[in-house]
Amino acid sequence: MYPWVNELLLWFDQHQRLMPWRSEPLPYYVWVSEIMLQQTQVVTVIPYFERFISRFPRLEDLATADLDDVLGLWAGLGYYSRARNLHKTAKLIMSEYEGVFPSTYDGLQQLPGIGPYVAAAVVSIVFEVAVPVVDGNVLRVFARFWGIDDDIRLPKVRVDLFEQLSPIVQTCQPSQFNQAIMELGALVCTPKSPSCPTCPLAKECYAFNNLCVPALPYKSKKAPVPHKTIAVGIVRKGKRVLIAKRKADQMLGGLWEFPGGKVEDGESIVAAALREIKEETNLDVCVGEKLIAVNHAFSHFKITIHVFMCEYVTGTVLPNSSDELRWVRVDELENFAFPSANQRIISALEQSLL
Ligand code: SF4
């Protein structure tokens, strides 16, 4: 075993954090946790994971669950395609794999929503398959440790690192090695201000010993993210408001929202609210006061949602561009799964009614 691997594993043994999926690394637990951990911090994931597992303790419980319940438990975590793929994959494993998780790196990647990173994490942590995990954290650690100065956004750098780590992960327990590197990236070799003096890799670290830690890793600048302006109406009729369920094949499919849509070039936000509500619901409304403006960032674009209180005037609801439209009381909104940006709208609505 390489001396630095030994140091790393000793450090992990003493410093690893307690995580609910670590105490009992069943394939189902590790898979759910790794999907939740994509784009999301451990501290945020833990309560979501615990609620999810207590509601769906076994793979078969998830496979037979209603998608709305799965999305409801996911509300606030973002990237909802992860939840839809978890549900789809659970069904598939039950129907096509006799309820048994594939235990190979390639086999797992045949399943919806499982890419190389999650496949490597699951097979190494659960089945001790010697395959390295390579994500942004691992790239950062090794760019510094080995002095890799190529652009870490390049797929080639990821492929090269996978090949460099493959023989190393075979010299030790793969589950421990992979988790140790991920933990080191999260706790010590952090993006800003890494704690080099306490790092188990410091003795052999290229960046630390050459005083170039701030320069690594090198990451080229991202192209500017496009921005969209969205007009949304909270349409009231008596004590109820109108909500729409997004079509299953749309982005955020299966989640609920208030009707509205993109403001076109040259269009005012109020005119867009009237037009979108008419197009989506067949209703004529009167646009009233602005309730709130909410900024939200997705992976490839940003939005600002301008929300107006609207009064129903005339018309019969028709779900022209959603799976369903429903009139509900404000105190019933918590029973529906909304995307995270909408949670701030609901809070503002509740405040306005106090
Ligand atoms: S010594 Fe510093 S830069 Fe090198 S791996 Fe450790 S924390 Fe990262």
CSV table of C-alpha atoms and ligand atoms in Angstrom, one decimal:
chain,number,residue,atom,x,y,z
A,1,MET,CA,0.0,0.0,0.0
A,2,TYR,CA,1.2,3.5,-0.8
A,3,PRO,CA,2.2,5.4,2.4
A,4,TRP,CA,-0.2,8.2,1.7
A,5,VAL,CA,-3.1,5.8,1.3
A,6,ASN,CA,-2.3,4.4,4.7
A,7,GLU,CA,-2.2,7.9,6.2
A,8,LEU,CA,-5.5,8.7,4.5
A,9,LEU,CA,-7.3,5.6,5.8
A,10,LEU,CA,-6.0,6.1,9.4
A,11,TRP,CA,-7.3,9.7,9.2
A,12,PHE,CA,-10.7,8.5,7.9
A,13,ASP,CA,-10.9,5.9,10.6
A,14,GLN,CA,-10.6,8.7,13.2
A,15,HIS,CA,-12.5,11.6,11.6
A,16,GLN,CA,-15.3,10.2,9.5
A,17,ARG,CA,-18.7,11.7,10.3
A,18,LEU,CA,-21.6,9.7,11.5
A,19,MET,CA,-24.1,9.3,8.7
A,20,PRO,CA,-27.3,7.2,8.8
A,21,TRP,CA,-26.4,5.3,5.6
A,22,ARG,CA,-22.9,4.5,6.9
A,23,SER,CA,-23.9,2.5,9.9
A,24,GLU,CA,-25.7,-0.1,7.7
A,25,PRO,CA,-24.5,0.2,4.1
A,26,LEU,CA,-27.3,-1.7,2.4
A,27,PRO,CA,-27.4,-1.2,-1.4
A,28,TYR,CA,-30.8,0.6,-1.1
A,29,TYR,CA,-29.6,3.0,1.6
A,30,VAL,CA,-26.3,3.8,-0.2
A,31,TRP,CA,-28.0,4.3,-3.5
A,32,VAL,CA,-30.7,6.7,-2.1
A,33,SER,CA,-28.1,8.6,-0.1
A,34,GLU,CA,-25.7,9.0,-3.1
A,35,ILE,CA,-28.6,10.2,-5.3
A,36,MET,CA,-29.6,12.8,-2.7
A,37,LEU,CA,-26.0,13.9,-2.2
A,38,GLN,CA,-25.6,14.9,-5.8
A,39,GLN,CA,-25.5,18.7,-5.8
A,40,THR,CA,-26.5,18.7,-2.1
A,41,GLN,CA,-24.5,18.9,1.2
A,42,VAL,CA,-24.5,16.1,3.8
A,43,VAL,CA,-26.1,18.2,6.5
A,44,THR,CA,-29.1,19.0,4.2
A,45,VAL,CA,-29.4,15.4,3.0
A,46,ILE,CA,-29.5,13.7,6.5
A,47,PRO,CA,-33.1,14.8,7.5
A,48,TYR,CA,-34.4,14.1,4.0
A,49,PHE,CA,-32.8,10.7,4.0
A,50,GLU,CA,-34.2,9.8,7.4
A,51,ARG,CA,-37.8,10.9,6.3
A,52,PHE,CA,-37.4,9.0,3.0
A,53,ILE,CA,-36.3,5.8,4.6
A,54,SER,CA,-38.8,5.9,7.4
A,55,ARG,CA,-41.6,6.3,4.7
A,56,PHE,CA,-40.1,3.8,2.3
A,57,PRO,CA,-37.9,1.5,4.4
A,58,ARG,CA,-37.3,-1.1,1.6
A,59,LEU,CA,-36.8,-1.0,-2.1
A,60,GLU,CA,-40.2,-2.6,-2.6
A,61,ASP,CA,-41.9,0.1,-0.6
A,62,LEU,CA,-40.5,2.7,-3.0
A,63,ALA,CA,-41.4,0.7,-6.0
A,64,THR,CA,-45.0,0.5,-5.0
A,65,ALA,CA,-45.3,4.1,-3.8
A,66,ASP,CA,-47.3,6.8,-5.5
A,67,LEU,CA,-44.9,9.2,-7.5
A,68,ASP,CA,-46.7,12.1,-5.8
A,69,ASP,CA,-45.6,10.8,-2.4
A,70,VAL,CA,-42.0,10.4,-3.5
A,71,LEU,CA,-42.0,14.0,-5.0
A,72,GLY,CA,-43.6,15.3,-1.8
A,73,LEU,CA,-40.8,13.9,0.3
A,74,TRP,CA,-38.3,15.4,-2.1
A,75,ALA,CA,-39.8,18.9,-2.0
A,76,GLY,CA,-37.0,21.4,-1.3
A,77,LEU,CA,-34.1,19.2,-2.4
A,78,GLY,CA,-34.3,20.3,-6.0
A,79,TYR,CA,-33.3,18.5,-9.2
A,80,TYR,CA,-36.6,16.5,-9.1
A,81,SER,CA,-35.6,14.2,-12.0
A,82,ARG,CA,-33.5,12.5,-9.3
A,83,ALA,CA,-36.7,11.5,-7.4
A,84,ARG,CA,-38.5,10.4,-10.6
A,85,ASN,CA,-35.5,8.3,-11.5
A,86,LEU,CA,-35.3,6.7,-8.0
A,87,HIS,CA,-38.9,5.7,-8.3
A,88,LYS,CA,-38.5,4.4,-11.9
A,89,THR,CA,-35.4,2.5,-11.0
A,90,ALA,CA,-37.0,0.9,-7.9
A,91,LYS,CA,-39.8,-0.4,-10.1
A,92,LEU,CA,-37.4,-1.7,-12.6
A,93,ILE,CA,-35.2,-3.6,-10.1
A,94,MET,CA,-38.4,-5.2,-8.7
A,95,SER,CA,-39.8,-6.2,-12.1
A,96,GLU,CA,-36.6,-7.0,-14.1
A,97,TYR,CA,-34.0,-7.9,-11.5
A,98,GLU,CA,-36.1,-9.9,-9.1
A,99,GLY,CA,-35.6,-7.2,-6.5
A,100,VAL,CA,-31.8,-7.6,-6.4
A,101,PHE,CA,-29.5,-4.7,-7.0
A,102,PRO,CA,-26.9,-5.2,-9.8
A,103,SER,CA,-23.5,-5.5,-8.1
A,104,THR,CA,-21.3,-4.4,-11.0
A,105,TYR,CA,-20.1,-1.0,-12.1
A,106,ASP,CA,-21.4,-1.5,-15.7
A,107,GLY,CA,-24.6,-3.2,-14.6
A,108,LEU,CA,-25.6,-0.4,-12.3
A,109,GLN,CA,-25.1,2.2,-15.0
A,110,GLN,CA,-27.9,0.5,-17.1
A,111,LEU,CA,-30.4,1.9,-14.6
A,112,PRO,CA,-32.1,5.3,-14.9
A,113,GLY,CA,-30.4,8.1,-13.1
A,114,ILE,CA,-27.2,6.1,-12.3
A,115,GLY,CA,-24.0,7.5,-13.9
A,116,PRO,CA,-20.4,6.5,-13.4
A,117,TYR,CA,-20.0,8.4,-10.1
A,118,VAL,CA,-23.1,6.9,-8.3
A,119,ALA,CA,-22.3,3.4,-9.8
A,120,ALA,CA,-18.7,3.6,-8.5
A,121,ALA,CA,-19.9,4.8,-5.0
A,122,VAL,CA,-22.5,2.1,-4.6
A,123,VAL,CA,-20.5,-0.9,-5.9
A,124,SER,CA,-17.4,0.1,-3.9
A,125,ILE,CA,-19.2,1.0,-0.6
A,126,VAL,CA,-21.6,-1.9,-0.7
A,127,PHE,CA,-19.9,-4.7,-2.6
A,128,GLU,CA,-16.2,-3.7,-2.2
A,129,VAL,CA,-15.7,-3.6,-6.0
A,130,ALA,CA,-12.3,-1.9,-6.7
A,131,VAL,CA,-13.5,1.1,-8.8
A,132,PRO,CA,-12.6,4.7,-7.9
A,133,VAL,CA,-15.2,7.5,-7.5
A,134,VAL,CA,-14.3,10.6,-9.4
A,135,ASP,CA,-16.4,13.8,-8.9
A,136,GLY,CA,-15.6,17.5,-8.4
A,137,ASN,CA,-14.3,16.9,-4.9
A,138,VAL,CA,-12.1,14.1,-5.8
A,139,LEU,CA,-10.8,16.1,-8.8
A,140,ARG,CA,-10.0,19.0,-6.5
A,141,VAL,CA,-8.1,16.8,-4.0
A,142,PHE,CA,-5.9,15.1,-6.6
A,143,ALA,CA,-5.4,18.2,-8.8
A,144,ARG,CA,-3.7,19.6,-5.6
A,145,PHE,CA,-2.1,16.4,-4.4
A,146,TRP,CA,-0.5,15.4,-7.7
A,147,GLY,CA,-0.2,18.9,-9.2
A,148,ILE,CA,-2.6,18.4,-12.1
A,149,ASP,CA,-2.9,21.8,-13.8
A,150,ASP,CA,-5.2,20.9,-16.7
A,151,ASP,CA,-8.7,22.3,-16.8
A,152,ILE,CA,-10.8,20.0,-14.5
A,153,ARG,CA,-13.9,20.8,-16.6
A,154,LEU,CA,-12.3,18.7,-19.5
A,155,PRO,CA,-13.8,15.1,-19.6
A,156,LYS,CA,-10.3,13.9,-20.4
A,157,VAL,CA,-9.0,15.0,-17.0
A,158,ARG,CA,-11.7,12.9,-15.3
A,159,VAL,CA,-10.9,9.9,-17.5
A,160,ASP,CA,-7.2,10.2,-16.8
A,161,LEU,CA,-7.8,10.5,-13.0
A,162,PHE,CA,-10.1,7.4,-13.1
A,163,GLU,CA,-7.3,5.4,-14.7
A,164,GLN,CA,-4.6,6.7,-12.3
A,165,LEU,CA,-6.7,5.8,-9.3
A,166,SER,CA,-7.9,2.4,-10.5
A,167,PRO,CA,-4.7,0.4,-9.6
A,168,ILE,CA,-4.5,2.3,-6.3
A,169,VAL,CA,-8.0,1.5,-5.1
A,170,GLN,CA,-7.1,-2.2,-5.6
A,171,THR,CA,-4.4,-2.0,-3.0
A,172,CYS,CA,-6.8,-1.4,-0.1
A,173,GLN,CA,-10.5,-1.6,0.9
A,174,PRO,CA,-12.3,0.2,-1.9
A,175,SER,CA,-15.2,1.3,0.4
A,176,GLN,CA,-12.8,2.9,2.8
A,177,PHE,CA,-10.6,4.5,0.2
A,178,ASN,CA,-13.4,6.1,-1.7
A,179,GLN,CA,-15.3,7.4,1.3
A,180,ALA,CA,-12.0,8.7,2.8
A,181,ILE,CA,-11.2,10.8,-0.3
A,182,MET,CA,-14.8,12.1,-0.4
A,183,GLU,CA,-14.6,13.0,3.3
A,184,LEU,CA,-11.2,14.6,2.9
A,185,GLY,CA,-12.6,16.8,0.1
A,186,ALA,CA,-15.6,17.8,2.3
A,187,LEU,CA,-13.8,18.4,5.6
A,188,VAL,CA,-10.1,19.2,4.9
A,189,CYS,CA,-9.2,19.8,1.2
A,190,THR,CA,-12.2,22.2,0.8
A,191,PRO,CA,-12.6,24.6,-2.2
A,192,LYS,CA,-11.6,27.7,-0.2
A,193,SER,CA,-9.2,27.7,2.7
A,194,PRO,CA,-8.2,24.0,2.9
A,195,SER,CA,-6.7,22.9,6.3
A,196,CYS,CA,-3.3,21.7,4.9
A,197,PRO,CA,-1.5,21.6,8.3
A,198,THR,CA,-4.0,19.0,9.5
A,199,CYS,CA,-4.2,17.1,6.3
A,200,PRO,CA,-3.0,13.4,6.2
A,201,LEU,CA,-1.7,14.0,2.6
A,202,ALA,CA,0.3,17.1,3.4
A,203,LYS,CA,3.7,15.3,3.4
A,204,GLU,CA,3.4,14.3,-0.2
A,205,CYS,CA,1.1,17.0,-1.5
A,206,TYR,CA,2.4,18.8,-4.6
A,207,ALA,CA,0.4,22.0,-4.1
A,208,PHE,CA,1.2,22.3,-0.4
A,209,ASN,CA,4.9,21.7,-0.8
A,210,ASN,CA,5.1,24.0,-3.8
A,211,LEU,CA,3.0,26.8,-2.2
A,212,CYS,CA,0.5,26.8,-5.0
A,213,VAL,CA,-2.6,25.5,-3.3
A,214,PRO,CA,-4.7,28.6,-4.3
A,215,ALA,CA,-3.8,28.0,-7.9
A,216,LEU,CA,-5.2,24.5,-8.1
A,217,PRO,CA,-7.4,23.1,-9.4
A,218,TYR,CA,-7.6,25.1,-12.6
A,219,LYS,CA,-11.2,25.5,-13.7
A,220,SER,CA,-12.1,27.5,-16.8
A,221,LYS,CA,-14.9,30.1,-16.5
A,222,LYS,CA,-18.4,28.9,-17.3
A,223,ALA,CA,-20.4,30.7,-20.1
A,224,PRO,CA,-22.9,33.2,-18.6
A,225,VAL,CA,-26.1,31.6,-17.5
A,226,PRO,CA,-29.3,32.8,-19.4
A,227,HIS,CA,-32.0,34.6,-17.4
A,228,LYS,CA,-35.8,34.3,-17.9
A,229,THR,CA,-38.5,36.5,-16.4
A,230,ILE,CA,-41.6,34.6,-15.3
A,231,ALA,CA,-45.1,36.0,-14.6
A,232,VAL,CA,-47.2,34.0,-12.2
A,233,GLY,CA,-50.8,34.6,-10.8
A,234,ILE,CA,-52.3,33.4,-7.6
A,235,VAL,CA,-55.8,33.1,-9.0
A,236,ARG,CA,-58.4,33.4,-6.2
A,237,LYS,CA,-62.0,32.4,-6.3
A,238,GLY,CA,-63.7,32.8,-2.9
A,239,LYS,CA,-61.4,31.1,-0.3
A,240,ARG,CA,-59.6,28.9,-2.9
A,241,VAL,CA,-56.6,29.4,-5.2
A,242,LEU,CA,-55.8,27.7,-8.4
A,243,ILE,CA,-52.9,25.3,-8.8
A,244,ALA,CA,-51.6,23.3,-11.8
A,245,LYS,CA,-49.8,20.0,-11.9
A,246,ARG,CA,-46.9,20.1,-14.4
A,247,LYS,CA,-47.0,17.5,-17.2
A,248,ALA,CA,-45.0,14.4,-16.4
A,249,ASP,CA,-42.7,14.8,-19.4
A,250,GLN,CA,-41.8,18.4,-18.6
A,251,MET,CA,-39.0,19.7,-16.4
A,252,LEU,CA,-40.2,19.5,-12.8
A,253,GLY,CA,-42.9,17.1,-14.1
A,254,GLY,CA,-45.5,15.9,-11.6
A,255,LEU,CA,-44.9,18.9,-9.3
A,256,TRP,CA,-47.6,21.6,-8.6
A,257,GLU,CA,-47.3,25.3,-9.3
A,258,PHE,CA,-49.3,28.5,-9.7
A,259,PRO,CA,-50.2,29.2,-13.3
A,260,GLY,CA,-48.0,31.5,-15.3
A,261,GLY,CA,-45.0,31.4,-17.7
A,262,LYS,CA,-42.3,33.2,-19.5
A,263,VAL,CA,-42.6,36.9,-20.3
A,264,GLU,CA,-42.0,37.4,-24.1
A,265,ASP,CA,-39.7,40.1,-25.5
A,266,GLY,CA,-41.5,43.4,-25.5
A,267,GLU,CA,-44.3,42.2,-23.3
A,268,SER,CA,-45.1,43.7,-19.9
A,269,ILE,CA,-45.1,41.3,-16.9
A,270,VAL,CA,-48.7,42.0,-16.1
A,271,ALA,CA,-49.7,41.3,-19.8
A,272,ALA,CA,-47.7,38.1,-19.6
A,273,ALA,CA,-49.5,37.0,-16.5
A,274,LEU,CA,-53.0,37.6,-18.1
A,275,ARG,CA,-51.9,35.8,-21.3
A,276,GLU,CA,-50.3,32.8,-19.6
A,277,ILE,CA,-53.2,32.3,-17.2
A,278,LYS,CA,-55.7,32.5,-20.1
A,279,GLU,CA,-53.6,30.0,-22.2
A,280,GLU,CA,-53.0,27.6,-19.4
A,281,THR,CA,-56.3,27.6,-17.6
A,282,ASN,CA,-58.9,29.2,-20.0
A,283,LEU,CA,-59.8,31.7,-17.3
A,284,ASP,CA,-60.1,35.5,-17.5
A,285,VAL,CA,-58.7,37.1,-14.4
A,286,CYS,CA,-58.1,40.6,-13.0
A,287,VAL,CA,-54.5,41.1,-12.1
A,288,GLY,CA,-54.0,42.8,-8.7
A,289,GLU,CA,-51.1,43.6,-6.4
A,290,LYS,CA,-47.7,42.1,-6.7
A,291,LEU,CA,-47.1,39.6,-3.9
A,292,ILE,CA,-43.4,38.9,-4.3
A,293,ALA,CA,-40.5,38.5,-6.8
A,294,VAL,CA,-38.4,35.3,-6.3
A,295,ASN,CA,-35.0,34.6,-7.8
A,296,HIS,CA,-34.1,31.0,-8.4
A,297,ALA,CA,-31.1,29.3,-10.2
A,298,PHE,CA,-31.4,26.0,-12.1
A,299,SER,CA,-28.3,24.3,-13.4
A,300,HIS,CA,-28.5,25.9,-16.9
A,301,PHE,CA,-30.5,29.1,-16.4
A,302,LYS,CA,-31.8,31.5,-13.8
A,303,ILE,CA,-35.3,32.9,-13.3
A,304,THR,CA,-37.1,35.7,-11.6
A,305,ILE,CA,-40.7,34.9,-10.8
A,306,HIS,CA,-43.0,37.9,-10.4
A,307,VAL,CA,-46.1,36.8,-8.5
A,308,PHE,CA,-49.4,38.7,-8.6
A,309,MET,CA,-52.6,38.3,-6.7
A,310,CYS,CA,-55.4,37.7,-9.3
A,311,GLU,CA,-59.2,37.5,-9.0
A,312,TYR,CA,-61.2,35.1,-11.0
A,313,VAL,CA,-63.5,36.9,-13.4
A,314,THR,CA,-65.0,34.4,-15.8
A,315,GLY,CA,-64.5,31.1,-17.6
A,316,THR,CA,-64.4,27.3,-16.8
A,317,VAL,CA,-61.0,25.8,-16.0
A,318,LEU,CA,-59.4,23.7,-18.7
A,319,PRO,CA,-55.9,22.2,-18.2
A,320,ASN,CA,-54.5,23.3,-21.5
A,321,SER,CA,-50.9,22.8,-20.6
A,322,SER,CA,-50.9,20.9,-17.4
A,323,ASP,CA,-52.0,17.4,-16.2
A,324,GLU,CA,-54.5,18.8,-13.8
A,325,LEU,CA,-55.9,22.1,-12.4
A,326,ARG,CA,-57.3,22.2,-8.9
A,327,TRP,CA,-58.9,24.8,-6.6
A,328,VAL,CA,-57.6,24.4,-3.1
A,329,ARG,CA,-57.6,26.3,0.2
A,330,VAL,CA,-54.3,28.0,1.2
A,331,ASP,CA,-54.0,25.7,4.2
A,332,GLU,CA,-54.2,22.7,1.9
A,333,LEU,CA,-51.2,23.8,-0.2
A,334,GLU,CA,-48.8,21.9,2.1
A,335,ASN,CA,-50.3,18.6,0.9
A,336,PHE,CA,-49.0,19.2,-2.6
A,337,ALA,CA,-45.4,18.9,-3.8
A,338,PHE,CA,-44.2,22.3,-5.1
A,339,PRO,CA,-40.7,23.1,-6.5
A,340,SER,CA,-38.5,24.9,-4.0
A,341,ALA,CA,-38.9,28.4,-5.6
A,342,ASN,CA,-42.6,28.1,-4.9
A,343,GLN,CA,-42.1,27.5,-1.2
A,344,ARG,CA,-41.2,31.2,-0.8
A,345,ILE,CA,-44.3,32.1,-2.8
A,346,ILE,CA,-46.5,30.0,-0.5
A,347,SER,CA,-44.9,31.6,2.6
A,348,ALA,CA,-45.5,35.1,1.2
A,349,LEU,CA,-49.1,34.1,0.5
A,350,GLU,CA,-49.6,32.8,4.0
A,351,GLN,CA,-48.1,36.0,5.5
A,352,SER,CA,-50.3,38.2,3.4
A,353,LEU,CA,-53.4,36.5,4.7
A,354,LEU,CA,-52.4,36.9,8.4
B,1,SF4,S1,-2.2,19.3,1.9
B,1,SF4,FE1,-3.8,20.8,1.5
B,1,SF4,S2,-3.9,21.0,-0.7
B,1,SF4,FE2,-2.9,19.1,-0.2
B,1,SF4,S3,-4.5,17.5,-0.2
B,1,SF4,FE3,-4.2,18.2,1.9
B,1,SF4,S4,-5.7,19.9,2.2
B,1,SF4,FE4,-5.5,19.5,0.0
